[in-house]
Rosetta silent file (secondary structure, phi, psi, omega in degrees, C-alpha in Angstrom):
SEQUENCE: MAAIYGIPAAANYHTTPTHPTSKQRGYRLCDRCGSVEQPSMRFRLCGGCMVTQYCSQECQKMHWPTHKPICQHTSHQISSSKQQLMGVGINEDIVKGLRKFTSAHATLLGWSGFQALQLKRMPSNVRQHALLIELAYRPSTDSLRRFSIKSTHVVPRTYVTDNDPLVGEDIRRREDRCRKSGGIGTAVIVIQCGEISQVMPVEVDSPSRISWDSREDWTEVLRHFVDSGRTDFKPISTTARGIVYG
SCORE:     score description
SCORE:     0.000 S_00000001
   1 L     0.000  125.272  173.476   -0.879   16.430   11.081 S_00000001
   2 L   -74.140  134.528 -173.336    2.446   16.181    9.326 S_00000001
   3 L  -141.005  146.296  171.936    2.058   13.608    6.608 S_00000001
   4 L  -114.650  113.579 -176.513    4.027   11.751    3.968 S_00000001
   5 L  -102.844   88.898  176.195    1.679   10.679    1.224 S_00000001
   6 L   -86.402  141.505 -177.518    3.394    7.939   -0.726 S_00000001
   7 L  -123.852   76.800 -178.642    1.401    6.432   -3.563 S_00000001
   8 L   -71.947  131.431  177.235    2.913    3.037   -4.445 S_00000001
   9 L   -87.822   68.418 -172.373    1.560    1.462   -7.627 S_00000001
  10 L  -141.147  170.575  172.697    1.720   -1.973   -6.108 S_00000001
  11 L    63.430   33.831  170.359   -0.213   -4.908   -4.648 S_00000001
  12 L   -70.635  144.167 -175.212   -2.977   -5.065   -7.236 S_00000001
  13 E  -106.935  120.633 -179.204   -4.916   -8.272   -6.782 S_00000001
  14 L  -135.674  164.953 -179.198   -5.534  -10.441   -9.802 S_00000001
  15 L   -73.962  163.143  176.358   -6.326  -14.051  -10.551 S_00000001
  16 L   -61.931  134.404 -174.172   -3.708  -16.691  -11.295 S_00000001
  17 L   -67.132  142.614  174.740   -2.703  -16.296  -14.975 S_00000001
  18 L  -100.631  -11.791  173.475   -4.045  -18.670  -17.587 S_00000001
  19 L  -149.593  164.709 -170.125   -1.522  -17.475  -20.162 S_00000001
  20 L   -56.603  -26.591 -175.080    1.813  -15.634  -19.933 S_00000001
  21 L   -91.597   -2.316 -179.536    0.417  -12.126  -20.382 S_00000001
  22 L   -69.257  148.677  176.995   -2.201  -12.302  -17.623 S_00000001
  23 L   -78.762  146.478 -178.166   -1.691  -10.132  -14.569 S_00000001
  24 L  -113.562  144.623 -179.141   -0.940  -11.937  -11.324 S_00000001
  25 L   -58.362  131.470  174.021   -2.216  -11.180   -7.850 S_00000001
  26 L    85.994    0.219 -179.988    0.174   -9.202   -5.706 S_00000001
  27 L   -88.420  155.847  177.284    2.552   -8.117   -8.478 S_00000001
  28 L   -79.472  142.786  179.983    3.671   -4.539   -9.016 S_00000001
  29 E  -116.256  142.648  173.826    2.195   -2.714  -11.998 S_00000001
  30 L   -63.963  132.633 -174.762    3.713    0.043  -14.100 S_00000001
  31 L   -71.966  -11.929  177.624    1.769    3.185  -13.244 S_00000001
  32 L  -100.114  -56.728 -173.035    1.493    4.152  -16.887 S_00000001
  33 L   -98.629  -12.853  178.348    0.978    1.029  -19.013 S_00000001
  34 L    80.290    9.500  179.651   -0.061   -1.466  -16.335 S_00000001
  35 L   -68.510  153.096 -174.449    2.531   -4.073  -17.286 S_00000001
  36 E   -92.472  134.549  177.316    3.436   -6.601  -14.594 S_00000001
  37 L   -66.465  135.325  179.202    6.851   -6.644  -12.954 S_00000001
  38 E  -116.165  153.968  179.511    8.795   -9.829  -13.693 S_00000001
  39 L   -54.694  -31.337 -177.902   11.768  -11.312  -11.822 S_00000001
  40 L   -85.024   -7.224 -177.543   13.924  -10.679  -14.866 S_00000001
  41 E  -139.001   96.790 -179.387   12.839   -7.036  -15.188 S_00000001
  42 L   -78.247  136.166  178.865   12.899   -4.915  -12.050 S_00000001
  43 L   -74.398  158.839  178.074   10.794   -1.771  -12.076 S_00000001
  44 E  -105.446  144.542  176.873   12.284    1.669  -11.449 S_00000001
  45 E   -90.375  147.472  172.043   11.104    4.094   -8.794 S_00000001
  46 L   -64.133  130.600 -178.020   10.360    7.721   -9.504 S_00000001
  47 L   -72.283  -14.545 -179.745   13.328    9.682   -8.161 S_00000001
  48 L   -84.824  -58.127 -178.048   11.068   12.461   -6.877 S_00000001
  49 L   -92.134  -19.220  177.848    8.462   10.708   -4.746 S_00000001
  50 L    62.613   26.455  178.478   10.391    7.404   -4.520 S_00000001
  51 L  -135.515  -40.678  179.639    7.198    5.364   -4.571 S_00000001
  52 L   -70.451  139.741 -171.593    5.550    5.375   -8.019 S_00000001
  53 E  -120.187  149.156 -178.705    6.965    2.641  -10.241 S_00000001
  54 E  -136.179  151.184  179.622    7.576    2.235  -13.954 S_00000001
  55 L   -81.725  -20.607 -177.145    8.586   -0.609  -16.217 S_00000001
  56 L  -157.338  164.810  177.343   10.854    1.588  -18.344 S_00000001
  57 H   -66.035  -32.611  179.544   12.315    5.044  -18.722 S_00000001
  58 H   -63.152  -45.213  178.674   10.013    5.600  -21.695 S_00000001
  59 H   -64.115  -37.761  179.994    6.895    4.989  -19.594 S_00000001
  60 H   -63.391  -43.632 -179.855    8.240    7.261  -16.890 S_00000001
  61 H   -66.051  -42.342 -177.876    8.809   10.098  -19.365 S_00000001
  62 H   -68.716  -28.621 -177.217    5.397    9.668  -20.994 S_00000001
  63 H   -87.372  -11.943 -173.331    3.648    9.611  -17.614 S_00000001
  64 H   -54.745  -44.674 -179.958    5.418   12.662  -16.210 S_00000001
  65 H   -57.639  -33.751  178.617    2.761   15.264  -17.212 S_00000001
  66 H   -79.785  -39.844 -174.962    0.167   13.235  -15.298 S_00000001
  67 H   -80.145  -22.499 -172.394    2.411   12.279  -12.398 S_00000001
  68 H   -52.372  -48.595 -177.113    4.062   15.685  -11.936 S_00000001
  69 H   -60.256  -48.707 -177.404    1.451   17.289   -9.610 S_00000001
  70 H   -72.421  -31.020  178.371    1.271   14.411   -7.100 S_00000001
  71 H   -64.898  -49.612 -179.403    5.029   13.796   -7.346 S_00000001
  72 H   -66.141  -35.456  178.190    5.921   17.383   -6.501 S_00000001
  73 H   -64.947  -45.274 -179.975    3.256   17.438   -3.808 S_00000001
  74 H   -63.402  -45.383  179.643    4.610   14.237   -2.217 S_00000001
  75 H   -60.736  -39.795  178.664    8.204   15.504   -2.372 S_00000001
  76 H   -66.291  -40.801  178.722    7.141   18.763   -0.752 S_00000001
  77 H   -60.819  -43.531 -179.089    5.264   16.898    1.988 S_00000001
  78 H   -63.384  -47.219 -179.376    8.335   14.795    2.736 S_00000001
  79 H   -62.809  -45.015 -179.236   10.641   17.808    2.854 S_00000001
  80 H   -65.378  -40.216 -179.283    8.245   19.850    4.989 S_00000001
  81 H   -62.593  -42.957  179.936    7.620   16.938    7.342 S_00000001
  82 H   -60.222  -44.806 -178.502   11.334   16.435    7.951 S_00000001
  83 H   -66.059  -43.348 -178.786   11.838   20.103    8.787 S_00000001
  84 H   -65.907  -44.288 -175.369    8.788   20.277   11.050 S_00000001
  85 H   -69.959  -37.006  176.833    9.551   17.056   12.865 S_00000001
  86 H   -65.739  -31.582  179.440   13.189   17.913   13.422 S_00000001
  87 H   -67.910  -26.551  179.236   12.013   21.224   14.855 S_00000001
  88 L  -106.878   12.762  172.763    9.968   19.452   17.518 S_00000001
  89 L    82.788   19.211  178.640   12.590   16.811   18.196 S_00000001
  90 L   -88.436  133.456 -175.901   11.085   13.861   16.311 S_00000001
  91 L   -60.821  126.506  178.711   13.634   11.395   14.955 S_00000001
  92 H   -64.995  -21.543  178.559   14.106   11.686   11.194 S_00000001
  93 H   -61.448  -27.844  178.677   14.665    7.919   11.145 S_00000001
  94 H   -66.360  -40.516  179.870   10.925    7.525   11.690 S_00000001
  95 H   -61.913  -50.009 -179.595   10.222    9.431    8.476 S_00000001
  96 H   -67.377  -42.154 -176.557   12.613    7.297    6.444 S_00000001
  97 H   -64.471  -34.359 -179.072   11.669    4.117    8.261 S_00000001
  98 H   -65.199  -39.048  177.985    7.958    4.509    7.628 S_00000001
  99 H   -66.177  -42.296  179.357    8.491    4.617    3.874 S_00000001
 100 H   -66.946  -38.462  178.976   10.735    1.557    4.000 S_00000001
 101 H   -60.335  -46.648 -178.508    8.241   -0.251    6.249 S_00000001
 102 H   -63.497  -41.266  179.235    5.398    0.360    3.799 S_00000001
 103 H   -67.164  -43.843 -177.066    7.464   -0.814    0.846 S_00000001
 104 H   -66.862  -32.815 -175.990    8.782   -3.923    2.608 S_00000001
 105 L  -109.513   26.613 -174.416    5.327   -5.010    3.819 S_00000001
 106 H   -55.834  -46.236 -178.276    3.288   -3.909    0.793 S_00000001
 107 H   -66.110  -43.567  178.868    1.686   -7.315    0.178 S_00000001
 108 H   -61.869  -44.458 -178.666    0.912   -7.869    3.873 S_00000001
 109 H   -66.488  -41.391  178.257   -0.594   -4.381    4.252 S_00000001
 110 H   -63.453  -43.024  177.799   -2.696   -4.754    1.106 S_00000001
 111 H   -62.841  -41.021  178.974   -4.009   -8.143    2.257 S_00000001
 112 H   -62.316  -40.394  176.976   -4.818   -6.683    5.677 S_00000001
 113 H   -62.979  -41.112  178.332   -6.817   -3.917    4.029 S_00000001
 114 H   -59.780  -42.646 -178.895   -8.737   -6.479    1.978 S_00000001
 115 H   -74.174  -45.300 -176.726   -9.602   -8.393    5.153 S_00000001
 116 H   -62.137  -38.413 -178.982  -10.321   -5.398    7.403 S_00000001
 117 L   -84.628   -2.178  178.271  -12.722   -3.834    4.903 S_00000001
 118 L    54.373   46.968 -174.317  -14.396   -7.245    4.331 S_00000001
 119 L   -72.116  -20.154  175.789  -14.161   -6.769    0.573 S_00000001
 120 L   -65.570  -40.628 -176.775  -14.855  -10.436   -0.161 S_00000001
 121 L   -92.757  -35.683 -176.299  -18.307  -10.088    1.387 S_00000001
 122 L  -132.838   78.404 -178.175  -19.016   -6.363    0.929 S_00000001
 123 H   -56.259  -27.715 -177.498  -17.130   -4.932   -2.085 S_00000001
 124 H   -65.890  -17.720  178.180  -18.910   -1.587   -1.689 S_00000001
 125 H   -60.792  -23.110 -177.212  -16.876   -0.950    1.479 S_00000001
 126 H   -62.492  -25.191 -177.916  -13.933   -0.038   -0.742 S_00000001
 127 H   -92.106  -10.867 -172.733  -15.629    3.267   -1.538 S_00000001
 128 L  -114.277  -29.107 -171.495  -16.625    4.134    2.020 S_00000001
 129 E  -125.360  164.827  175.645  -13.926    2.983    4.422 S_00000001
 130 E  -139.691  157.780  176.147  -10.162    2.859    4.869 S_00000001
 131 E  -100.338  125.361  175.456   -7.844    0.870    7.131 S_00000001
 132 E  -106.279  120.653  178.380   -5.744    2.881    9.578 S_00000001
 133 E  -111.486  114.905  179.207   -2.741    1.012   10.998 S_00000001
 134 E   -95.147  131.641 -178.150   -1.047    2.777   13.912 S_00000001
 135 E  -110.905  154.443  171.098    2.575    1.886   14.584 S_00000001
 136 E  -112.664  135.048 -178.492    4.843    2.294   17.590 S_00000001
 137 E   -91.145  136.970  176.609    8.492    3.139   16.941 S_00000001
 138 L  -137.463  114.969 -179.274   11.248    1.232   18.722 S_00000001
 139 L   -55.343  133.850 -179.430   14.920    2.033   17.992 S_00000001
 140 L  -158.024  148.324  175.502   16.716   -1.011   16.643 S_00000001
 141 L   -73.662  -18.218  177.510   19.781   -1.857   14.580 S_00000001
 142 L   -92.065  111.480 -175.547   17.500   -4.158   12.575 S_00000001
 143 H   -62.428  -21.546 -178.908   15.577   -1.923   10.161 S_00000001
 144 H   -86.538   -1.626 -179.128   12.804   -4.525    9.904 S_00000001
 145 H  -122.364   23.818 -177.802   12.124   -4.403   13.652 S_00000001
 146 L   -88.126   -8.103  179.095   11.821   -0.679   14.213 S_00000001
 147 E  -131.003  148.539  172.226    8.040   -0.663   14.224 S_00000001
 148 E  -131.159  158.995 -179.517    5.369   -2.686   15.975 S_00000001
 149 E   -78.451  118.732  178.338    1.606   -2.685   15.506 S_00000001
 150 E   -87.040  -47.998  179.035    0.003   -0.388   18.080 S_00000001
 151 E  -166.512  164.808  176.230   -3.595   -0.610   16.874 S_00000001
 152 E  -133.339  144.329 -178.831   -5.789   -0.938   13.787 S_00000001
 153 E  -144.389  144.451  168.463   -9.004    0.886   12.958 S_00000001
 154 E   -94.283  121.884 -175.277  -11.499    1.014   10.106 S_00000001
 155 E  -123.750  162.700  175.066  -12.134    4.705    9.439 S_00000001
 156 E   -60.951  143.051 -179.322  -14.176    6.693    6.894 S_00000001
 157 L   -63.900  -23.505  178.388  -12.319    7.068    3.619 S_00000001
 158 H   -64.621  -15.351  174.633  -12.825   10.809    3.907 S_00000001
 159 H   -55.042  -31.082  179.728  -10.187   10.641    6.667 S_00000001
 160 H   -99.966  -52.966 -171.198   -7.745   10.668    3.744 S_00000001
 161 H   -65.784  -33.980  179.350   -9.550   12.235    0.792 S_00000001
 162 L   -81.087  -24.699 -178.690  -10.818   15.287    2.683 S_00000001
 163 L   -73.180  -31.517 -179.115   -7.494   15.831    4.467 S_00000001
 164 L  -145.691   95.633 -176.267   -5.566   16.167    1.216 S_00000001
 165 H   -56.255  -35.410 -178.358   -7.601   16.816   -1.968 S_00000001
 166 H   -67.899  -40.270  175.759   -4.645   16.185   -4.289 S_00000001
 167 H   -66.053  -40.190  177.421   -4.049   12.751   -2.793 S_00000001
 168 H   -60.336  -39.276  178.224   -7.794   12.121   -3.003 S_00000001
 169 H   -64.754  -40.071  178.801   -7.715   13.015   -6.698 S_00000001
 170 H   -66.354  -37.661  177.548   -4.854   10.583   -7.304 S_00000001
 171 H   -63.880  -42.698  179.181   -6.775    7.831   -5.510 S_00000001
 172 H   -64.578  -36.291  178.083   -9.822    8.472   -7.701 S_00000001
 173 H   -62.320  -43.759  178.703   -7.656    8.302  -10.824 S_00000001
 174 H   -66.611  -35.363  179.383   -6.403    4.887   -9.771 S_00000001
 175 H   -65.073  -43.754  177.877   -9.946    3.839   -8.926 S_00000001
 176 H   -60.442  -43.382  179.012  -11.212    4.755  -12.383 S_00000001
 177 H   -62.535  -41.664 -179.029   -8.379    2.780  -13.966 S_00000001
 178 H   -64.124  -44.907 -177.895   -9.103   -0.213  -11.754 S_00000001
 179 H   -67.971  -33.663  177.886  -12.822   -0.269  -12.550 S_00000001
 180 H   -64.728  -25.881  179.535  -12.202    0.012  -16.268 S_00000001
 181 L   -95.786    9.549  175.445  -10.183   -3.201  -16.011 S_00000001
 182 L    99.362    3.585 -179.880  -12.944   -4.989  -14.106 S_00000001
 183 L   -84.311  178.119 -178.047  -11.904   -4.267  -10.510 S_00000001
 184 L   -97.470  -14.168 -179.739  -14.038   -2.900   -7.682 S_00000001
 185 E   138.406 -163.444 -175.176  -11.933    0.142   -6.874 S_00000001
 186 E  -111.779  116.622  173.858   -9.072    1.314   -4.691 S_00000001
 187 E   -78.849  138.931 -177.407   -8.694    0.209   -1.091 S_00000001
 188 E  -111.292  122.648  176.365   -6.994    2.851    1.046 S_00000001
 189 E  -116.267  128.677  178.940   -4.570    1.850    3.789 S_00000001
 190 E  -110.686  120.979  177.498   -3.095    4.536    6.061 S_00000001
 191 E  -104.696  120.413 -171.899    0.094    3.651    7.943 S_00000001
 192 E  -130.439  137.949  174.791    0.675    6.087   10.803 S_00000001
 193 E  -134.443  105.595 -176.167    3.332    6.541   13.471 S_00000001
 194 L    63.319 -121.464 -178.948    2.696    9.465   15.778 S_00000001
 195 L   -93.290    5.681 -177.134    2.315   12.591   13.652 S_00000001
 196 E  -111.003  137.677  178.766    3.629   10.947   10.488 S_00000001
 197 E  -143.213  156.000  176.139    1.483    8.989    8.060 S_00000001
 198 E  -134.349  136.513 -179.135    1.703    7.383    4.669 S_00000001
 199 E  -100.817  131.963 -179.720   -1.170    6.549    2.375 S_00000001
 200 E  -123.898  102.829  175.815   -1.109    3.314    0.396 S_00000001
 201 E   -83.805  137.801 -178.287   -3.814    2.928   -2.285 S_00000001
 202 E  -128.328  116.845  178.919   -4.390   -0.643   -3.481 S_00000001
 203 E   -77.209  127.389 -170.726   -6.349   -1.392   -6.643 S_00000001
 204 E  -115.348  129.990  177.707   -8.551   -4.425   -5.982 S_00000001
 205 L   -72.469  171.862  176.974   -9.859   -6.934   -8.484 S_00000001
 206 L   -60.374  131.389 -179.485  -13.379   -8.371   -8.332 S_00000001
 207 H   -55.022  -28.674 -179.790  -13.722  -10.535   -5.187 S_00000001
 208 H   -66.854  -16.386 -179.567  -15.109  -13.352   -7.330 S_00000001
 209 H  -104.007    6.398  179.094  -11.692  -13.588   -8.963 S_00000001
 210 L  -112.823  125.532 -173.081   -9.752  -13.657   -5.684 S_00000001
 211 L   -85.508   -1.711 -176.954   -9.371  -17.024   -4.015 S_00000001
 212 L   -65.717  142.143  171.025   -8.544  -15.733   -0.538 S_00000001
 213 L   -78.453  157.162  170.206  -10.782  -16.720    2.339 S_00000001
 214 L   -74.140  133.500 -175.507  -12.147  -14.078    4.664 S_00000001
 215 L  -122.215  116.880  177.347   -9.921  -14.138    7.750 S_00000001
 216 L   -74.022  -18.844 -175.953  -11.099  -12.942   11.152 S_00000001
 217 L   -96.813   22.620 -174.377   -7.555  -13.342   12.484 S_00000001
 218 H   -61.143  -32.242  179.658   -5.952  -10.885   10.065 S_00000001
 219 H   -67.171  -37.833  177.770   -4.724   -8.626   12.890 S_00000001
 220 H   -65.475  -39.426  177.955   -2.864  -11.559   14.497 S_00000001
 221 H   -64.931  -44.008  178.843   -1.269  -12.405   11.146 S_00000001
 222 H   -58.529  -48.633  179.961   -0.281   -8.762   10.648 S_00000001
 223 H   -63.509  -39.757 -178.759    1.318   -8.579   14.091 S_00000001
 224 H   -57.298  -48.721 -176.708    3.091  -11.915   13.619 S_00000001
 225 H   -73.639  -39.696 -179.999    4.926  -10.827   10.489 S_00000001
 226 H   -67.791  -47.049 -177.569    5.685   -7.274   11.620 S_00000001
 227 H   -65.141  -30.871 -179.424    6.921   -8.284   15.087 S_00000001
 228 L   -88.269   -3.016  178.810    9.116  -11.035   13.661 S_00000001
 229 L    71.038   20.682 -178.233   10.577   -8.716   11.018 S_00000001
 230 L   -88.927  138.224  179.007    9.477  -11.034    8.225 S_00000001
 231 L  -120.303   17.675 -176.188    8.778   -9.652    4.744 S_00000001
 232 L  -102.466   26.216 -178.190    7.982  -12.948    3.009 S_00000001
 233 L   -62.507  136.568  172.191    4.220  -12.858    3.571 S_00000001
 234 L  -136.294  130.873 -178.865    2.086  -14.602    0.964 S_00000001
 235 L   -58.801  127.475  179.509   -1.703  -14.787    1.240 S_00000001
 236 L  -133.199  137.600  179.120   -2.724  -18.313    2.253 S_00000001
 237 L   -77.767  160.232  175.608   -6.202  -19.642    2.893 S_00000001
 238 L   -66.836  135.310  179.097   -7.165  -21.432    6.095 S_00000001
 239 E  -112.326  179.994  179.077   -6.543  -25.172    5.821 S_00000001
 240 L   -63.047  -18.998 -179.345   -7.723  -28.179    7.821 S_00000001
 241 L   -87.046   -0.454  179.361   -4.625  -27.670    9.979 S_00000001
 242 E   100.207 -145.188 -177.472   -5.786  -24.228   11.058 S_00000001
 243 L   -74.472  132.417  177.107   -3.868  -21.007   10.562 S_00000001
 244 L  -122.756  122.873  176.349   -0.940  -21.249    8.188 S_00000001
 245 L   -92.755  140.659  179.679    1.619  -18.455    7.976 S_00000001
 246 L   -69.341    0.000    0.000    3.483  -18.014    4.715 S_00000001
């Protein structure tokens, strides 16, 4: 399987802050220091893998010795995938589009993983299972409507960790960091379109500190936002009025 293994340091789930320095649910975190992205301070992407994020150039430089192996590995995967896919006639737009899709829908995908793995009720699932989201590609002038949800599956986490040991090692590193800060571990979401896939690890806080309800209709919500090309998803609990889309 040709694969693009992007590792975005995003969509960590935390409680609503009680003071200005508290981390907030759904915000992007610097992969080195863990600081929270603010509207007034946009994070920078690593120019190599184009997915790992930093709050400053200083953090990026200090983190490079740690990030270098997975960064070079990811860049190599992307380059190799493009060459292989072009050789068999697969549109390069799918490769680029999949990365943009994952970035644009990061919060929605992370929430879907939380629901699919039933982490509110069974936190231990984070260590055993992963969510696989299969996409169908449809050419469109609207970049937000080039993919639709084909199917979703809960698969063994080894589907990812055994397929690429270096990616598995990076996931474990994030998991250790998450648990040290009181979280339950790293949920793994795999976004796949044909022979191309991207891995999205999401560090998850303790379910007792997350106010989201368990939602049986998470697949319908996922399809609703993806099919409509909306990227403004915000987790909302079920109300007396029924399902509420953000």
